[in-house]
Short mmCIF file of C-alpha atoms in Angstrom, two decimals:
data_model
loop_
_atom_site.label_atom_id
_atom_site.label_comp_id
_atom_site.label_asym_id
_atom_site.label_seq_id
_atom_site.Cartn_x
_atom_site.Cartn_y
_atom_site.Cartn_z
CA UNK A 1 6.18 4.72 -25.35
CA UNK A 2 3.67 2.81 -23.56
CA UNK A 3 1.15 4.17 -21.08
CA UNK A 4 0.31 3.55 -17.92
CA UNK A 5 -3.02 4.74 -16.36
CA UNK A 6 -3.24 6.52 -12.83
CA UNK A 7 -6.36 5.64 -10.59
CA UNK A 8 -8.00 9.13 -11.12
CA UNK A 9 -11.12 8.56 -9.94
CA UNK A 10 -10.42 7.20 -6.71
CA UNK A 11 -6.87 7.76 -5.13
CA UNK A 12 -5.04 6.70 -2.23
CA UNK A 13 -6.63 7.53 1.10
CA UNK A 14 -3.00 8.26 2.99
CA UNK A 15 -4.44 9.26 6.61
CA UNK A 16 -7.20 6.32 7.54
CA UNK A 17 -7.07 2.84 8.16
CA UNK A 18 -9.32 0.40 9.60
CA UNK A 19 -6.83 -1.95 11.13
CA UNK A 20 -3.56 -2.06 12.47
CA UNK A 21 -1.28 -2.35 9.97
CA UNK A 22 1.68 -0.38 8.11
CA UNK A 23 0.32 2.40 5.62
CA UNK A 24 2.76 2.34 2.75
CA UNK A 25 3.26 6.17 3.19
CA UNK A 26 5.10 8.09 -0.10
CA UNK A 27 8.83 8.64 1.95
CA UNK A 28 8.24 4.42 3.28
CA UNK A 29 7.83 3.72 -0.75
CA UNK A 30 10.90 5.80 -1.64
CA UNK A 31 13.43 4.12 0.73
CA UNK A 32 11.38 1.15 -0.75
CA UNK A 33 12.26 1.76 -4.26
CA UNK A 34 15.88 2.70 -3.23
CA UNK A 35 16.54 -0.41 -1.18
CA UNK A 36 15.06 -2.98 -3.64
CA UNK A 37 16.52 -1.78 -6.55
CA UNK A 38 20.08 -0.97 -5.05
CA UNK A 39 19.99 2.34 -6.43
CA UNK A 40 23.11 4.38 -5.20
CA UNK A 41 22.20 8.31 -4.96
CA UNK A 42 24.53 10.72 -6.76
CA UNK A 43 26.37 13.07 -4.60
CA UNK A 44 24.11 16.10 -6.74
CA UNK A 45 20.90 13.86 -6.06
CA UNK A 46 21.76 13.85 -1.90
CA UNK A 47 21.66 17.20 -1.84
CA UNK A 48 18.31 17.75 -3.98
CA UNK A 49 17.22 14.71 -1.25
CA UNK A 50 18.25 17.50 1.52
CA UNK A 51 16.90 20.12 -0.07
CA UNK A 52 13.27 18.21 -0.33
CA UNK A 53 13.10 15.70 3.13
CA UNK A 54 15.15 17.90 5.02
CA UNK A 55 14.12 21.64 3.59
CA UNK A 56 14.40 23.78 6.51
CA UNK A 57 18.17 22.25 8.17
CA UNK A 58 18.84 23.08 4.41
CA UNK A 59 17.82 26.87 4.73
CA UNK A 60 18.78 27.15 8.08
CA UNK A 61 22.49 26.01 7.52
CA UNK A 62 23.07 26.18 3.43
CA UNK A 63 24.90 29.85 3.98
CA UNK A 64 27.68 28.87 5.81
CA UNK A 65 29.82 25.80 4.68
CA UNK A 66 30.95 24.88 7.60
CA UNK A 67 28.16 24.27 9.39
CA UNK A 68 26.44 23.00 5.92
CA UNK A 69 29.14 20.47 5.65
CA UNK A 70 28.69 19.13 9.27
CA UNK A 71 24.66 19.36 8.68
CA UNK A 72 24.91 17.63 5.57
CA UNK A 73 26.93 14.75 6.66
CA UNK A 74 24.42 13.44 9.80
CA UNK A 75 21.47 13.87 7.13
CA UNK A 76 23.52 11.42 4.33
CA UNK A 77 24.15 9.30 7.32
CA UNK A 78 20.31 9.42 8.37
CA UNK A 79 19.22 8.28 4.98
CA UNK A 80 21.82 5.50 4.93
CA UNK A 81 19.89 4.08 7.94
CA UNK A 82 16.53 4.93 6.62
CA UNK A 83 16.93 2.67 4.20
CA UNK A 84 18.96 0.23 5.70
CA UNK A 85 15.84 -0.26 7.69
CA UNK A 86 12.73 0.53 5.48
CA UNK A 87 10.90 -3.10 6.58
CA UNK A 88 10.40 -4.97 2.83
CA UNK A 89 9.04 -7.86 4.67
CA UNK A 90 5.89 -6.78 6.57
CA UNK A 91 2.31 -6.42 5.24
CA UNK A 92 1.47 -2.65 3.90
CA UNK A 93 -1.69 -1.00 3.65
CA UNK A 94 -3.21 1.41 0.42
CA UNK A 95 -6.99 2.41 0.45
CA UNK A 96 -9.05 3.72 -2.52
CA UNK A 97 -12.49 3.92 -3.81
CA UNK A 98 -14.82 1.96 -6.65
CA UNK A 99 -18.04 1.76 -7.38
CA UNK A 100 -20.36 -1.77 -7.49
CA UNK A 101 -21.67 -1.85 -10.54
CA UNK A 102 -25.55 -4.16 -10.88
CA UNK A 103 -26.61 -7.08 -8.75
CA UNK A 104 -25.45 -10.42 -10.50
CA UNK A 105 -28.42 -11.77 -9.26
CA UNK A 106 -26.99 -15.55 -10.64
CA UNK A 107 -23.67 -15.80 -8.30
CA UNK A 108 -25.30 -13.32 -5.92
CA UNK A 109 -22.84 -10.09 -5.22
CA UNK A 110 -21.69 -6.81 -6.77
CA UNK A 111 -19.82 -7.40 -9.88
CA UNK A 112 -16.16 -4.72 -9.86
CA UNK A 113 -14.66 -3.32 -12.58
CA UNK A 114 -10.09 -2.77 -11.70
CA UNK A 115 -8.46 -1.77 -15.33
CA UNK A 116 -4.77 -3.77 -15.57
CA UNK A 117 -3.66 -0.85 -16.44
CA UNK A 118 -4.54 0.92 -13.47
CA UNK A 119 -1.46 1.89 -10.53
CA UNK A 120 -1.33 4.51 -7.84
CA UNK A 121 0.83 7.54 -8.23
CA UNK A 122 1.82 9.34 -5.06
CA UNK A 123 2.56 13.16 -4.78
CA UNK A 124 5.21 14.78 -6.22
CA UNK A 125 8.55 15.02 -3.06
CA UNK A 126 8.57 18.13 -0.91
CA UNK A 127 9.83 21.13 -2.38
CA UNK A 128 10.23 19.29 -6.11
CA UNK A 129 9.63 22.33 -8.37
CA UNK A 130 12.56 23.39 -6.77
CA UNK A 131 14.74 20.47 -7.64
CA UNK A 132 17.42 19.96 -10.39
CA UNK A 133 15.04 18.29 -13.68
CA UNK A 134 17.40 15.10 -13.96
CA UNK A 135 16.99 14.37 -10.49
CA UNK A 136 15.25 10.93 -9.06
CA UNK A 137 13.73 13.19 -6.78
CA UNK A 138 11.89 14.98 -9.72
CA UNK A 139 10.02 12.01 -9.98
CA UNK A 140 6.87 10.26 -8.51
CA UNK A 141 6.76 7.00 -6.83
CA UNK A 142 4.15 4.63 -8.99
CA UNK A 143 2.72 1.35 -6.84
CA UNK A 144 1.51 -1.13 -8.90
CA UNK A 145 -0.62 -4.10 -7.28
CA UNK A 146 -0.29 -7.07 -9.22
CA UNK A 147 -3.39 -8.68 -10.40
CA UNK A 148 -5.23 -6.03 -8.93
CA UNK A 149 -7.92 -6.24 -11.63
CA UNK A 150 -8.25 -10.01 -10.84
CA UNK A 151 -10.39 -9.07 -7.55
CA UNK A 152 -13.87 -8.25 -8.93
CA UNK A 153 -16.88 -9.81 -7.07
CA UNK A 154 -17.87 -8.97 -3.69
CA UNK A 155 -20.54 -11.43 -2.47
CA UNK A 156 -23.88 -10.42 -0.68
CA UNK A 157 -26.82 -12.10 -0.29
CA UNK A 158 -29.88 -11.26 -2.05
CA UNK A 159 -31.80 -9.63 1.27
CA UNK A 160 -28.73 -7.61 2.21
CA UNK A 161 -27.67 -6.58 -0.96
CA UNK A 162 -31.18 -5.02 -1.17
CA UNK A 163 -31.09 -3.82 2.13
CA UNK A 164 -27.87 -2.15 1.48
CA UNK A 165 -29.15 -0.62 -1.36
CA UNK A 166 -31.99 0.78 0.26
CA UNK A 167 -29.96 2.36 2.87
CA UNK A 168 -27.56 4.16 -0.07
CA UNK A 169 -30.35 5.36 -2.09
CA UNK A 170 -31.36 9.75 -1.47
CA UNK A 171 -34.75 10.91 -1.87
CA UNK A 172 -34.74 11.10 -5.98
CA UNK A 173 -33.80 7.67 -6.17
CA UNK A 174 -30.62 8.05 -6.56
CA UNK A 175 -27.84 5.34 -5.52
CA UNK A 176 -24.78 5.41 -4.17
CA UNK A 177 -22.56 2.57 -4.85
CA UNK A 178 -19.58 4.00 -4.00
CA UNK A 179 -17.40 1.79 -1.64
CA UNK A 180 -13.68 1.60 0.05
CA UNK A 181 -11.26 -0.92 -0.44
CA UNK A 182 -8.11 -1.46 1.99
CA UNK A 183 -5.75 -3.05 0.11
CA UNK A 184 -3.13 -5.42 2.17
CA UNK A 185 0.14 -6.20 0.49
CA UNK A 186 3.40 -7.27 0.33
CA UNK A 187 6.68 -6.23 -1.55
CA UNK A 188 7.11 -7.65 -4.37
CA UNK A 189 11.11 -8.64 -5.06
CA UNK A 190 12.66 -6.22 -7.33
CA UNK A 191 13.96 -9.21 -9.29
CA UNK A 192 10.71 -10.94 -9.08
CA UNK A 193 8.83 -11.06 -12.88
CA UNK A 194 5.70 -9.47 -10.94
CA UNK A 195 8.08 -6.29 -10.78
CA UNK A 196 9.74 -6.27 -13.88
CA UNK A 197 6.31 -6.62 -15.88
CA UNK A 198 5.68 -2.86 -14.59
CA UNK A 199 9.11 -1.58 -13.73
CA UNK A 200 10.28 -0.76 -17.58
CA UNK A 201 6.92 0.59 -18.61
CA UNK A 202 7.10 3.03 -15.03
CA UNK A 203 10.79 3.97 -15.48
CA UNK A 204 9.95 5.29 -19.03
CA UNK A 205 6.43 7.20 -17.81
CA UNK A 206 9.55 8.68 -14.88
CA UNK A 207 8.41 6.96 -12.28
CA UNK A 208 9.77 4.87 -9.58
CA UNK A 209 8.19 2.00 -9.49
CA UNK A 210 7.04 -0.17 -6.65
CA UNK A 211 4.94 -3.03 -6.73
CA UNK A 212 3.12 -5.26 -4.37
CA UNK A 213 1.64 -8.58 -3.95
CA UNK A 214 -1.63 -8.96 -2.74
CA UNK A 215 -2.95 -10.36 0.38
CA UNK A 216 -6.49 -9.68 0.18
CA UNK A 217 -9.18 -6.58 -0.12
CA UNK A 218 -11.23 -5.92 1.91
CA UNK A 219 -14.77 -3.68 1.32
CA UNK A 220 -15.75 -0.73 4.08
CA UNK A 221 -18.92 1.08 3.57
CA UNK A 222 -17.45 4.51 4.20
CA UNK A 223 -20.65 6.29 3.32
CA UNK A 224 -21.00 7.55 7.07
CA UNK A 225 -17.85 8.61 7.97
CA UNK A 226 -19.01 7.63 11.75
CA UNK A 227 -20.30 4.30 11.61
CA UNK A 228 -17.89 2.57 8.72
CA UNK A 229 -18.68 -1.13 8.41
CA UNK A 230 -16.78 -3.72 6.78
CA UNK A 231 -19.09 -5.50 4.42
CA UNK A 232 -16.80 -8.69 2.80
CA UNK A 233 -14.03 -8.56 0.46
CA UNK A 234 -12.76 -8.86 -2.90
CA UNK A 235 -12.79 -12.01 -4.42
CA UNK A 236 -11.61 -13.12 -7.34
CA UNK A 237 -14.02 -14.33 -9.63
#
């Protein structure tokens, strides 16, 4: 079986953004996954889907039949629409962390190492331990970005990049070169060759995969959380 490796060192920053655009949440990249790749749930799989997205109507209602029954039906009906309307067309957001590795002082700018092999793996769906072990919904949502590791030079100036330096550096001379990237994407088509390069290799690690396109990345000093500055972007090099 072939491997896959999960950004462990930096992971997806779910709850800031530094622009206005659509964060690809983990419930967005489920209806996603479901949507693009026309997958149909079984009627056991809606109800592990009610017992995780919609726990506590489950608990509240799961004792009588009756009212289960009527429950169960608006919240089938509700994820019909969800995905009949999860947007595959607009431009999503992810956000992560690397570090700039030394000064190329020849093309002037911070040299970044992305493995190919690298993809983000979301959290495990709501209430999962409790789900049935065959279930979709016992599995994780992977996003791959295509040609991710293709975006590796940030330039900077000489002058800055020593200013910047300076200003990241702690009293033992220590330096921080820790930086954020926002990420903006697109979907990928699920028949598309950029999705079926990952899609086998996720589907046999058990997860879902989902895979965007790139639009560019771009580079936030995050180091004080109340002054973040953009400082270029990604380019590939």
């Amino acid at each position: 079986m072939k491997k896959i490796t999960a950004l462990v060192v930096t992971f997806l920053i779910v709850g800031v953004s530094f622009a206005q655009t659509v964060r690809l949440d983990r419930d967005t990249a489920f209806y996603i996954y479901l949507k693009g790749s026309q997958t149909v749930l079984t009627p056991k799989d809606e109800l592990n889907y009610a017992k995780s997205f919609e726990n506590l109507t489950y608990r509240k209602y799961k004792n009588d039949e009756f009212e289960w029954d009527e429950q169960f039906t608006k919240i089938k009906q509700s994820l019909k629409e969800k995905i009949h309307s999860v947007d595959m067309d607009v431009s999503y957001i992810v956000m992560t962390d690397v570090k700039l590795e030394n000064y190329d002082f020849t093309n002037e700018g911070f040299p970044v190492s992305i493995s190919e092999k690298i993809f983000f793996p979301y959290d495990h769906f709501d209430n999962w331990a409790s789900l049935d072990s065959d279930s979709i919904l016992d599995k994780r949502i992977a996003l791959k970005l295509d040609r991710f590791e293709k975006y590796n030079f940030i330039a900077m100036p000489k002058v800055e990049a020593k200013k910047f330096l300076q200003t990241r550096k702690n009293t033992y001379g220590n330096v921080n070169r820790q930086v954020s990237l926002q990420v903006t994407f697109k979907i990928a088509e699920f028949d598309s060759e950029e999705y079926k390069s990952f899609a086998n290799i996720a589907l046999s690690n058990d997860y879902l995969p989902v895979v965007g396109i790139i639009e560019k990345v771009e580079v936030y000093d995050t180091s004080n959380s109340y002054n973040v500055e953009k400082i270029g972007e990604l380019m590939v090099k």
